mmCIF file of C-alpha atoms and ligand atoms in Angstrom:
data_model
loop_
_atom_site.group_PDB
_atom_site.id
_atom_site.type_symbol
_atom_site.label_atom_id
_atom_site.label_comp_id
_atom_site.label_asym_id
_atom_site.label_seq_id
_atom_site.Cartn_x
_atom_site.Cartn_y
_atom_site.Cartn_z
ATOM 1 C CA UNK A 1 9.179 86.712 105.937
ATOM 2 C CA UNK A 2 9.226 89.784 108.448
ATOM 3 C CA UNK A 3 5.285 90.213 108.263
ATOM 4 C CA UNK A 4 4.949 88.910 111.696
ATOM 5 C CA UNK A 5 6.878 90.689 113.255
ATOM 6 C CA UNK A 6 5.715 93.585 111.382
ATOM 7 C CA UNK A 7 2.151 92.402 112.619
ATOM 8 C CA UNK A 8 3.166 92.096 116.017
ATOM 9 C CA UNK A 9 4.504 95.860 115.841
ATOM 10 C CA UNK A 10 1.249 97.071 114.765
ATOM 11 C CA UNK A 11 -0.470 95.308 117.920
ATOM 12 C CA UNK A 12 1.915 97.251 119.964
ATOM 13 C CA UNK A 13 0.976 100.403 119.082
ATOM 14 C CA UNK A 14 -2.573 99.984 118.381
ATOM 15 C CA UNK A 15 -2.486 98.423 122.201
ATOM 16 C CA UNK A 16 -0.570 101.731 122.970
ATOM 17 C CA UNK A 17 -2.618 103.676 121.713
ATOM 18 C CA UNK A 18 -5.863 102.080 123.032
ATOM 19 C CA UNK A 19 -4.711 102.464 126.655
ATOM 20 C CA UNK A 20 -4.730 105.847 126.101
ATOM 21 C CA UNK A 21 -8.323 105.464 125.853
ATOM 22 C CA UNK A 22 -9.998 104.114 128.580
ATOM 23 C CA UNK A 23 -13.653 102.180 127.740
ATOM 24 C CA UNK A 24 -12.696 102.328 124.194
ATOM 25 C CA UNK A 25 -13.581 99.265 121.819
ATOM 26 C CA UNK A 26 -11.735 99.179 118.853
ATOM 27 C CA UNK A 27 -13.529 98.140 115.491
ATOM 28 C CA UNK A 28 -11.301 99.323 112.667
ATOM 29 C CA UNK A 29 -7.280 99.478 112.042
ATOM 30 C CA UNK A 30 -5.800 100.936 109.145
ATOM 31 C CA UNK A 31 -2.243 100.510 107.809
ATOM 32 C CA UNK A 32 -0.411 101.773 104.639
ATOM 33 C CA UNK A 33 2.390 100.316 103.479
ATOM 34 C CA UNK A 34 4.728 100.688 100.757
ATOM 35 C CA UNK A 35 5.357 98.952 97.420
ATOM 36 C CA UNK A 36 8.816 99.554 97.879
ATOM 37 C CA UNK A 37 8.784 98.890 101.851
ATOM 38 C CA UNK A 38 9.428 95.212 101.737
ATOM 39 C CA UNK A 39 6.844 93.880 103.119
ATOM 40 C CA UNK A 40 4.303 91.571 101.274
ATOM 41 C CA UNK A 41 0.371 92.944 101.600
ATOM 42 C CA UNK A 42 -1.422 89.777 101.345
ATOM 43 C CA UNK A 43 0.769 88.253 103.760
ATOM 44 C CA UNK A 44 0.706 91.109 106.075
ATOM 45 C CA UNK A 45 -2.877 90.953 106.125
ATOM 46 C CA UNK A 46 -3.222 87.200 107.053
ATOM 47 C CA UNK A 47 -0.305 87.478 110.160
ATOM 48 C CA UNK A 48 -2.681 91.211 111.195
ATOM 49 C CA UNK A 49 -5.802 88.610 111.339
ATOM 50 C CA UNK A 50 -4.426 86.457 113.726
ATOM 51 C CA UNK A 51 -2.897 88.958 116.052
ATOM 52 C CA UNK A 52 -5.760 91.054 116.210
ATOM 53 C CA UNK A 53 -8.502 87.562 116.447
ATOM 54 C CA UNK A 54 -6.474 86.717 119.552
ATOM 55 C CA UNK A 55 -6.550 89.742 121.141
ATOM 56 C CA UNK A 56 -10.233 91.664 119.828
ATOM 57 C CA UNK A 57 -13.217 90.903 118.572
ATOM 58 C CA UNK A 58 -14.182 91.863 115.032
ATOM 59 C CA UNK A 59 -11.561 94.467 114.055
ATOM 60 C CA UNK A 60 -11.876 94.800 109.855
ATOM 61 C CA UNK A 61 -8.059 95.872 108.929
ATOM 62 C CA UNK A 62 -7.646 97.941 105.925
ATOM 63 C CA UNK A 63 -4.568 97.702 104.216
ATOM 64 C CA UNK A 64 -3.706 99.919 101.633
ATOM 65 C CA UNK A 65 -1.091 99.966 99.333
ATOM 66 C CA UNK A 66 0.867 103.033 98.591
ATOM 67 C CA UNK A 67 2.620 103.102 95.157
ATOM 68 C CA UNK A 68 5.511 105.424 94.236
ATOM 69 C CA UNK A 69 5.680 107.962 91.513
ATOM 70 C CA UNK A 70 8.382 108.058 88.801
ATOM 71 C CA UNK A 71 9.312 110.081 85.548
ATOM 72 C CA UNK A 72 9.570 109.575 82.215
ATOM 73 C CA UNK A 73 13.435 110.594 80.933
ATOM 74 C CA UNK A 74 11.303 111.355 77.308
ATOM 75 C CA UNK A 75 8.297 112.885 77.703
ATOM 76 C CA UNK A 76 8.581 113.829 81.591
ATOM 77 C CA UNK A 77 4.803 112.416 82.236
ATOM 78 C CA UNK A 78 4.679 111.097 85.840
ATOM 79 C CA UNK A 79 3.651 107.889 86.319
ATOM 80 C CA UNK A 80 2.583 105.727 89.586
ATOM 81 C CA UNK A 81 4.881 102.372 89.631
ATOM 82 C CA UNK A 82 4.469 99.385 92.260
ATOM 83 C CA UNK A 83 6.765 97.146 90.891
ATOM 84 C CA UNK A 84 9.608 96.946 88.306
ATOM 85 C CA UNK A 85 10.402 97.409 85.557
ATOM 86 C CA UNK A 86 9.219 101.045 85.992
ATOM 87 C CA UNK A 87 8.027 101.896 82.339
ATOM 88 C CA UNK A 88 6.408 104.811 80.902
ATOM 89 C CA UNK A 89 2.786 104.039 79.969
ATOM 90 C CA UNK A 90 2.851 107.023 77.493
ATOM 91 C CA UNK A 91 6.078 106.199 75.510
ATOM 92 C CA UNK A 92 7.887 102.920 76.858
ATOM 93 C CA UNK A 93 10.459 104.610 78.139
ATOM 94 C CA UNK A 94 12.715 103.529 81.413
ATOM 95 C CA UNK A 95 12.490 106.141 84.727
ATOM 96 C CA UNK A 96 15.323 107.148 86.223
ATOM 97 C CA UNK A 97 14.910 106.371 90.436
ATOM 98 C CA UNK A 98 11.104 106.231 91.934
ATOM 99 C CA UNK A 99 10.100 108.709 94.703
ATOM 100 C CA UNK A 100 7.864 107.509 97.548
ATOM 101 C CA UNK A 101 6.656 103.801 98.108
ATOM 102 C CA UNK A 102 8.461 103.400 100.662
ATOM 103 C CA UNK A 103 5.970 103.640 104.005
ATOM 104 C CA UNK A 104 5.197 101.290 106.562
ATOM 105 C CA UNK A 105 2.793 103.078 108.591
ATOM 106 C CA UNK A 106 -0.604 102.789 110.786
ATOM 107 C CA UNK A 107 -2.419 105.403 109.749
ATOM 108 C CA UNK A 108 -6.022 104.903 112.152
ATOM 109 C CA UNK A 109 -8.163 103.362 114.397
ATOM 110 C CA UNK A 110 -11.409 103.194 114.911
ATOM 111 C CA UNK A 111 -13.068 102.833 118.040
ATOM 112 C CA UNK A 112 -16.291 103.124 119.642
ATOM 113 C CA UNK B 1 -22.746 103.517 119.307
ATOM 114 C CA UNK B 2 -21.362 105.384 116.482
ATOM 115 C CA UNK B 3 -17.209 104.845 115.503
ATOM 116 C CA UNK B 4 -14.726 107.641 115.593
ATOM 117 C CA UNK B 5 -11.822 107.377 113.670
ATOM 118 C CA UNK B 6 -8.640 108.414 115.617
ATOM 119 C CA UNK B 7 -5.611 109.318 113.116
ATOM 120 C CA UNK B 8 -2.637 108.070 114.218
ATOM 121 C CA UNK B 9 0.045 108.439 111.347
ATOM 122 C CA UNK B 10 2.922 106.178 113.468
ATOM 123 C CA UNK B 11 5.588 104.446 111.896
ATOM 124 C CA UNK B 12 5.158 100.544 112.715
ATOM 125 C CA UNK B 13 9.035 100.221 113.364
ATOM 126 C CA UNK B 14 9.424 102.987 115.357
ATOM 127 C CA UNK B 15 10.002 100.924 118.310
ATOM 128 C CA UNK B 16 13.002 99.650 116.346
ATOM 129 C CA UNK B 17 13.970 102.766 115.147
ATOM 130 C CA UNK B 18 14.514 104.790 118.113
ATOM 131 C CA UNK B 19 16.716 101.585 119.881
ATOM 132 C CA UNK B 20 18.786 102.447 116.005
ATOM 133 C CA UNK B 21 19.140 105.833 117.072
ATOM 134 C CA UNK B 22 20.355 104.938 120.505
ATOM 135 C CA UNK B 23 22.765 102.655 118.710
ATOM 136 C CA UNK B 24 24.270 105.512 116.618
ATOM 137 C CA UNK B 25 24.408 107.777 119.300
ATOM 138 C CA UNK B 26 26.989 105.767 120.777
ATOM 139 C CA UNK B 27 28.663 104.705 117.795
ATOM 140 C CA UNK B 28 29.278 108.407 117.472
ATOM 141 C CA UNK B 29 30.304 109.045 121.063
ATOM 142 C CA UNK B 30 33.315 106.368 120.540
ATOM 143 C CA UNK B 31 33.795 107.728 116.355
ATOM 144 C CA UNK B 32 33.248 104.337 115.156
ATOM 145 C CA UNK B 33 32.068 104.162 111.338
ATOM 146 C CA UNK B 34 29.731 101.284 110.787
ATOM 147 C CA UNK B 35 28.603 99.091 107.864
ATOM 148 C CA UNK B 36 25.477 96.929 107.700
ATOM 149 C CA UNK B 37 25.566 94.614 104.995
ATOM 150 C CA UNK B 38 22.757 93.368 103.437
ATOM 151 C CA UNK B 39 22.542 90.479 100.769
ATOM 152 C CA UNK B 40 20.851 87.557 99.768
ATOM 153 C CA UNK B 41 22.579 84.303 101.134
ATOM 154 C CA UNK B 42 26.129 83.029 99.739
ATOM 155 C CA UNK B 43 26.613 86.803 97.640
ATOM 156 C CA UNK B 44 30.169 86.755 99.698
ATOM 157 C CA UNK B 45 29.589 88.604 102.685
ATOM 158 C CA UNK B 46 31.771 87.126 104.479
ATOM 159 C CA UNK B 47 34.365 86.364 102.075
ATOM 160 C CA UNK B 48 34.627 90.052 101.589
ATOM 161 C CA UNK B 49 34.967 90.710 104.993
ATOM 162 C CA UNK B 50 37.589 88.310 105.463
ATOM 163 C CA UNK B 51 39.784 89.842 102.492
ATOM 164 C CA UNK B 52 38.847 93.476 103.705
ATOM 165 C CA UNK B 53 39.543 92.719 107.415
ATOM 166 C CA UNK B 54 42.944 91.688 106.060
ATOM 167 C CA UNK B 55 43.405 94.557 104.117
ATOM 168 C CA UNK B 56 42.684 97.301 106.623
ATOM 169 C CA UNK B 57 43.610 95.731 109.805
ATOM 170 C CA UNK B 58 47.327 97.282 109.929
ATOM 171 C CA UNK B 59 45.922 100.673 109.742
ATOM 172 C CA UNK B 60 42.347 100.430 111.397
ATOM 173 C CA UNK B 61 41.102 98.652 114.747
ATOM 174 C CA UNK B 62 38.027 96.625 113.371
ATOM 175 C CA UNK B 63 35.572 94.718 114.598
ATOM 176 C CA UNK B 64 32.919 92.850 113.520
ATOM 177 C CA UNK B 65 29.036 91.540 114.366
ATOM 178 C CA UNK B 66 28.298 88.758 112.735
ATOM 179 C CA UNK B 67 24.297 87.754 112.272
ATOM 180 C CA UNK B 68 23.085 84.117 111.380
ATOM 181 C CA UNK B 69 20.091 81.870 111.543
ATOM 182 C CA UNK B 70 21.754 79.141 112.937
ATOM 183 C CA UNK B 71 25.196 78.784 113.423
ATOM 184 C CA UNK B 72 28.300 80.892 114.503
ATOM 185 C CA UNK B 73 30.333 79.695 111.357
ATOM 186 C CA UNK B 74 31.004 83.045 109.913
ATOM 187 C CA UNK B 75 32.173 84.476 112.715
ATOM 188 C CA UNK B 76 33.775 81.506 113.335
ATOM 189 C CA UNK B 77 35.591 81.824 109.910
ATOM 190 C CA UNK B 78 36.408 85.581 110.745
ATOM 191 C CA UNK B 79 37.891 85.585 114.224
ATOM 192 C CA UNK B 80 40.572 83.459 112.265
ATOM 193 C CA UNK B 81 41.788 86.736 110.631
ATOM 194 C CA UNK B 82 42.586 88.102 114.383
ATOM 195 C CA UNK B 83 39.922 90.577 114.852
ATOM 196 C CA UNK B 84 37.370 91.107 117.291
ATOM 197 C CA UNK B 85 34.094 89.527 116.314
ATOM 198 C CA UNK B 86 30.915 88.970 118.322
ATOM 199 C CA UNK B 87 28.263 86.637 116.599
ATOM 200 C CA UNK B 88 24.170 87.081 116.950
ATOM 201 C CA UNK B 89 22.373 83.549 116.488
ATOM 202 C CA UNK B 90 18.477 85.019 115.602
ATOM 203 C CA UNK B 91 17.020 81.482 115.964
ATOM 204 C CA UNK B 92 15.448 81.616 113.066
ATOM 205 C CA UNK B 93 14.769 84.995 112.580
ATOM 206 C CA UNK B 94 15.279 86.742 109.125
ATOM 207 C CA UNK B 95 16.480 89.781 109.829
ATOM 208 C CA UNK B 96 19.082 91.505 112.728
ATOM 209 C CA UNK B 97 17.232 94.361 114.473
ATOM 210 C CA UNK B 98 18.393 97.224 116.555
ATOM 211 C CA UNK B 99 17.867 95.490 120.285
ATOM 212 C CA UNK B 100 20.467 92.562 119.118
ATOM 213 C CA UNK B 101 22.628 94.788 118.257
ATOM 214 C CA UNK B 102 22.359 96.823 121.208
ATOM 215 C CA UNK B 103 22.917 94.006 123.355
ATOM 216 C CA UNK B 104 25.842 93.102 121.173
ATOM 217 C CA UNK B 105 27.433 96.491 121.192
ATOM 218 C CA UNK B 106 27.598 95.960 125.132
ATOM 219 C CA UNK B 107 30.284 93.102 124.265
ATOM 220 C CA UNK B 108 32.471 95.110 122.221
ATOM 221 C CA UNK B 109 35.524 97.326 123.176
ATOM 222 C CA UNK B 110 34.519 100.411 121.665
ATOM 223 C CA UNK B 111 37.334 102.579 122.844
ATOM 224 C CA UNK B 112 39.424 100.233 120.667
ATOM 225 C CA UNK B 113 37.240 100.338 117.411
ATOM 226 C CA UNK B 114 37.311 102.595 114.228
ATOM 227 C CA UNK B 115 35.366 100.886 112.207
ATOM 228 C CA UNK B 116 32.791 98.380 112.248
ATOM 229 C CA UNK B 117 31.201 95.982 109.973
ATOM 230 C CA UNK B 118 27.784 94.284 110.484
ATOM 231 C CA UNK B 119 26.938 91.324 108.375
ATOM 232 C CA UNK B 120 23.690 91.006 108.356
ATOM 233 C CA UNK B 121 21.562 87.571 108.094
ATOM 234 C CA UNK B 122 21.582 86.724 104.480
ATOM 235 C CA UNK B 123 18.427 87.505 103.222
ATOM 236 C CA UNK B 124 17.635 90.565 100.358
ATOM 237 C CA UNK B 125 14.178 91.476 102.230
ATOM 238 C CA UNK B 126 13.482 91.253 105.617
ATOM 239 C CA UNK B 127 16.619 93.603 106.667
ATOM 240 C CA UNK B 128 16.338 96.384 104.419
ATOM 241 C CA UNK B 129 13.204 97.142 106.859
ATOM 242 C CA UNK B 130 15.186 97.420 110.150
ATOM 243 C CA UNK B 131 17.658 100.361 110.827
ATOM 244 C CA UNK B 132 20.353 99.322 113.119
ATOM 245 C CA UNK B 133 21.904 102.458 114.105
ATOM 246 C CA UNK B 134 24.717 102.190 110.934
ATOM 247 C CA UNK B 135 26.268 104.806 108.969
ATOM 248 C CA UNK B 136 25.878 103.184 106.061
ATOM 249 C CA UNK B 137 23.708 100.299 104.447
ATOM 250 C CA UNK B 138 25.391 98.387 102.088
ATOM 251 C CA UNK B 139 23.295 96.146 99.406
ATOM 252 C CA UNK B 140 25.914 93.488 97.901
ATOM 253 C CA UNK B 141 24.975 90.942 94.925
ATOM 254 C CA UNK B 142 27.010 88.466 93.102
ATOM 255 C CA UNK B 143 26.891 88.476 89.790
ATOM 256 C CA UNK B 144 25.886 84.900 89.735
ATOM 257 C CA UNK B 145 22.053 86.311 90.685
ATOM 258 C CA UNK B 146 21.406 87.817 87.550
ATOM 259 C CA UNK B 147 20.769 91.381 86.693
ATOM 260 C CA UNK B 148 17.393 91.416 87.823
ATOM 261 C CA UNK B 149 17.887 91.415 91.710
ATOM 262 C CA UNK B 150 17.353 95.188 92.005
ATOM 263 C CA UNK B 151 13.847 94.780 90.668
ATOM 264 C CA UNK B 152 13.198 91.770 92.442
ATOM 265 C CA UNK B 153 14.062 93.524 95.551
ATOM 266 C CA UNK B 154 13.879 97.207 95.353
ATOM 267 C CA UNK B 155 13.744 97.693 99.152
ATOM 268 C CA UNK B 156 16.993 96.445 99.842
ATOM 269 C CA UNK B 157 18.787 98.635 96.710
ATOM 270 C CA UNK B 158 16.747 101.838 97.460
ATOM 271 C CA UNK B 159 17.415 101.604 101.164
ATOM 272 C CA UNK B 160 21.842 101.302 100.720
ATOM 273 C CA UNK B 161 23.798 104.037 99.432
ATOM 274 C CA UNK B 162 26.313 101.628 97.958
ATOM 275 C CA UNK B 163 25.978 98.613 96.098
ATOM 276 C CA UNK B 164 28.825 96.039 95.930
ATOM 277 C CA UNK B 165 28.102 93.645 92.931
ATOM 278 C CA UNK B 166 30.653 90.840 94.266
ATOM 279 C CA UNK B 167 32.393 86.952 92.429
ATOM 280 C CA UNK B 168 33.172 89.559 89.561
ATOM 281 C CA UNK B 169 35.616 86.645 88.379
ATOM 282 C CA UNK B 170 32.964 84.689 87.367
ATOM 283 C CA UNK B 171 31.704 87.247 84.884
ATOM 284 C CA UNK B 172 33.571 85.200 81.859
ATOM 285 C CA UNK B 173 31.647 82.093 82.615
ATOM 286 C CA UNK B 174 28.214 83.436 82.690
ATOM 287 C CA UNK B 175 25.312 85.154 80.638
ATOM 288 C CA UNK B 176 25.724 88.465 83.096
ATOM 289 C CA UNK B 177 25.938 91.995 82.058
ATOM 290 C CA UNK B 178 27.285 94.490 84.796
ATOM 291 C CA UNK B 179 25.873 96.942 82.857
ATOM 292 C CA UNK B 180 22.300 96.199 82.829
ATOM 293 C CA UNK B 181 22.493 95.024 86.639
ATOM 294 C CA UNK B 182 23.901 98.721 87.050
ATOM 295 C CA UNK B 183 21.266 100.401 85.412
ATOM 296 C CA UNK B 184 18.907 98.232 86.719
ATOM 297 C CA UNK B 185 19.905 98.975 90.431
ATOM 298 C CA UNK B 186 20.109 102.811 89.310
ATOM 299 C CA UNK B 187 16.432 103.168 88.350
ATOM 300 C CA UNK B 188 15.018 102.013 91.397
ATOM 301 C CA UNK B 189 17.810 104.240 93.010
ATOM 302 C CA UNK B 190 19.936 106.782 91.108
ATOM 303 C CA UNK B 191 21.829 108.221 93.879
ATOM 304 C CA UNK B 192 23.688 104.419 94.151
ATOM 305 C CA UNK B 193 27.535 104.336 93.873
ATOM 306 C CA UNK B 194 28.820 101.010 93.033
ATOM 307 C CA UNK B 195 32.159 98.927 93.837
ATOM 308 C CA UNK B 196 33.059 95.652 91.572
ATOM 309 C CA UNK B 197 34.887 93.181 93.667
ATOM 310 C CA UNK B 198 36.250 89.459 93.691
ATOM 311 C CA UNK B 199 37.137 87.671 96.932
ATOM 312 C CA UNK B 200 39.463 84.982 94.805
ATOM 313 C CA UNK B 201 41.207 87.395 91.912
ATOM 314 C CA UNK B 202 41.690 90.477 94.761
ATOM 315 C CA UNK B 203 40.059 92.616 91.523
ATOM 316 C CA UNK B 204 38.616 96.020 93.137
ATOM 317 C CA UNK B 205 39.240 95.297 96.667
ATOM 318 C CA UNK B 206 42.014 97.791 96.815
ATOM 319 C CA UNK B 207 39.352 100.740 95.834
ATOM 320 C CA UNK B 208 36.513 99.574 98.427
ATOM 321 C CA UNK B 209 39.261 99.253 100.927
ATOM 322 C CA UNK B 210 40.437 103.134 100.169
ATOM 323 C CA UNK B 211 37.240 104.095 99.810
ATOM 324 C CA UNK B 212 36.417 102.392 103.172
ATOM 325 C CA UNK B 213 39.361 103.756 104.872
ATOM 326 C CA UNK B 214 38.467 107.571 103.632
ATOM 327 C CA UNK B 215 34.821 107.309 104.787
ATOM 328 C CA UNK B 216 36.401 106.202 108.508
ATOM 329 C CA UNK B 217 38.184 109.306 108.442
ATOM 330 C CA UNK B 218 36.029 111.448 107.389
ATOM 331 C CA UNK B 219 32.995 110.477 109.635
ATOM 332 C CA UNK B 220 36.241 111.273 112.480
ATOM 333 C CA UNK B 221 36.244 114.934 111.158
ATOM 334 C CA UNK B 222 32.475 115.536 110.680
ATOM 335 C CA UNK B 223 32.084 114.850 114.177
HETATM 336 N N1 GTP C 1 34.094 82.730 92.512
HETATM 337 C C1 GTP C 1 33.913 83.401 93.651
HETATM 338 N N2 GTP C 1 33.312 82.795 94.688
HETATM 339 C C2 GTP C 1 33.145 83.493 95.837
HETATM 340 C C3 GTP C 1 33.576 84.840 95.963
HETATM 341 N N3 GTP C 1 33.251 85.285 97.194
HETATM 342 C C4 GTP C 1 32.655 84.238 97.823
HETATM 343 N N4 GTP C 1 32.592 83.158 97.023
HETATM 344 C C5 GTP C 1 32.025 81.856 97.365
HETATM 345 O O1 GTP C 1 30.619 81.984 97.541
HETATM 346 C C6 GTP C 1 30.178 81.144 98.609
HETATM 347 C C7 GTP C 1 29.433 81.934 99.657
HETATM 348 O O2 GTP C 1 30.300 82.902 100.208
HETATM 349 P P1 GTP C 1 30.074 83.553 101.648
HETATM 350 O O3 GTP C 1 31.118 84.591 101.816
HETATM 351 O O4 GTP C 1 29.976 82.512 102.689
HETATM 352 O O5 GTP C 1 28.650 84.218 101.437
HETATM 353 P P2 GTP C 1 27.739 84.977 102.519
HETATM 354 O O6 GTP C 1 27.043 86.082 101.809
HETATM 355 O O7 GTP C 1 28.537 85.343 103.714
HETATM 356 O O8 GTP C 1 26.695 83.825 102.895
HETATM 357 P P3 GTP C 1 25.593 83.824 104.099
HETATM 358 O O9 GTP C 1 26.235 84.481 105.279
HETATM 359 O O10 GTP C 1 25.293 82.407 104.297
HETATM 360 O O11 GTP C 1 24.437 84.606 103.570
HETATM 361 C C8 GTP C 1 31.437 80.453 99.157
HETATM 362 O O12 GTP C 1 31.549 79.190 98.571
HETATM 363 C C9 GTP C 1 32.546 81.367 98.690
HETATM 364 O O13 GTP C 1 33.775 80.705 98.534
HETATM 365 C C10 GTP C 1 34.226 85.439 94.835
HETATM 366 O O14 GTP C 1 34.643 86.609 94.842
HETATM 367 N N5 GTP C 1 34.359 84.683 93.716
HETATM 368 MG MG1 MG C 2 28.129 84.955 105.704
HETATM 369 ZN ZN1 ZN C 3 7.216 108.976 78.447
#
């Protein structure tokens, strides 16, 4: 529900950070963000497209997700988890609490 | 012309989060202990409040910012229990972030205030995101949601430090274990301590109360 806004964040800074560099065109973006951050990728991505359409020209976005890690109470394997229940894929068992996940961050640009 | 990657590695709300840190920089200058709460809507928010504010007003000056989409009804409801209380309308928006409350803070008499309590708009996403300058973040569910909340919405639960599973009256009516909703909030965040509360039976008010009062005065001495 808070992707746009989170969208219109990330043209702040990227806007930020391009006026820091006169006669630069920007191409790429990158953001990661969280499984556990609460924001939704897919819709992220859409509300990122629109900002950046009306304000550049051909910028590809990558989004990537960033799972957290958890560990097995039996057989202590650590596991990646992105959503819930957070299971062990070795022995079924539940994890106790899931480090990490929890970014919202842009990461790069790319310009030319 | 060839492309050059330029790492950046910037937080997206960090615009938000440094207005949050101006926010608790004052808090601290006047010693005032604040709560952001943070549920879905209808978990009791505000019926809480209005049973803690009664609870703690003869030994703690309390105040109260009350966020809502559209109308000032729940601050409405608590300025009837003779406290201070400014309301933020968001118009919409999903969330409270730091700026209203900054703006909001500039209403309040903070001289006069120990402790104060931030409902948030109710929603179980969209505010776990936004730091507001609080102490404390606290996640609240009813146990009318079912246990599965916490993994529905893991930001919100690993985000608070204490979880408030609220309408604890109701348990007898319903197919609701407080056990599995506890260990399902605990393993997407162990470190979670837990109150059980109902607004209409009183049951565990008088422990979050204490508990409430004892963090005001220790935040006091810490500073
Ligand atoms: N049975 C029972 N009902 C409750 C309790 N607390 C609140 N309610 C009822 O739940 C409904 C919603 O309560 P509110 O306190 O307005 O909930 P809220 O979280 O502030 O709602 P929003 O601000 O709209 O998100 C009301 O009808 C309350 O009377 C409780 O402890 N037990
Ligand atoms: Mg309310
Ligand atoms: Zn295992």
């Amino acid at each position: 529900m808070h992707e746009m806004s989170v969208a219109l964040e990330i043209g702040s800074i990227v806007a930020r950070e391009l006026a820091k560099r006169p006669g630069c065109r920007l191409t790429g973006l990158g953001v990661v963000v969280g499984a556990f951050s609460g924001v939704q990728i897919d819709t992220l991505e859409f509300c990122l497209e629109v900002v950046m359409a009306e304000r550049y020209d051909g910028v590809v976005c990558e989004v990537k997700p960033e799972p957290g890690t958890a560990q097995c109470l039996q057989c202590g394997r650590r596991f990646q988890v992105s959503r819930a229940p957070f299971e062990c894929p070795t022995c079924g068992m539940p994890a106790l609490g899931v480090d990490g996940g929890d970014s919202l961050q842009v990461s790069y640009l790319e310009v030319e | 012309m060839s492309s050059e990657r330029v790492e950046v590695k910037e937080k997206v709300l960090s615009a938000n989060d440094q207005v949050a840190a101006e926010n608790r920089a004052l808090l601290a200058a006047h010693g005032i202990y604040s709560v952001n709460m943070i549920s879905s809507p209808g978990s009791g928010k505000t019926t809480l409040l209005e049973r803690t504010v009664d609870l703690l007003k003869p030994s703690l000056r309390l105040g109260v910012v009350a966020g809502d989409v559209q109308t000032r009804n729940d601050a409405e409801r608590l300025e009837r229990h003779g406290i201070p209380v400014e309301a933020i309308e968001t118009g919409g928006g999903c969330h409270l972030d730091a700026r209203q409350v900054a703006r909001t803070l500039a209403l309040l008499d903070l001289p006069s205030t120990d402790l104060l309590f931030i409902e948030n708009v109710g929603n179980l996403v969209c505010p776990s995101s936004f730091d507001l300058g609080e102490s404390e973040k606290i996640v609240l569910m009813s146990v009318t949601e079912g246990e599965d909340k916490p993994l529905k919405y893991p930001a919100a639960f690993r985000r608070a430090r204490i979880c408030v599973i609220t309408k604890v009256d109701l348990v007898p009516h319903l197919d609701f274990s407080t056990e599995r909703a506890v260990d399902n909030a605990r393993s997407v965040n162990p470190d979670l301590r837990f109150f059980f509360t109902s607004s209409y039976s009183g049951e565990g008010l008088e422990e979050w109360g204490g508990w409430l009062g004892e963090r005001v005065e220790e935040y006091r001495r810490g500073r």
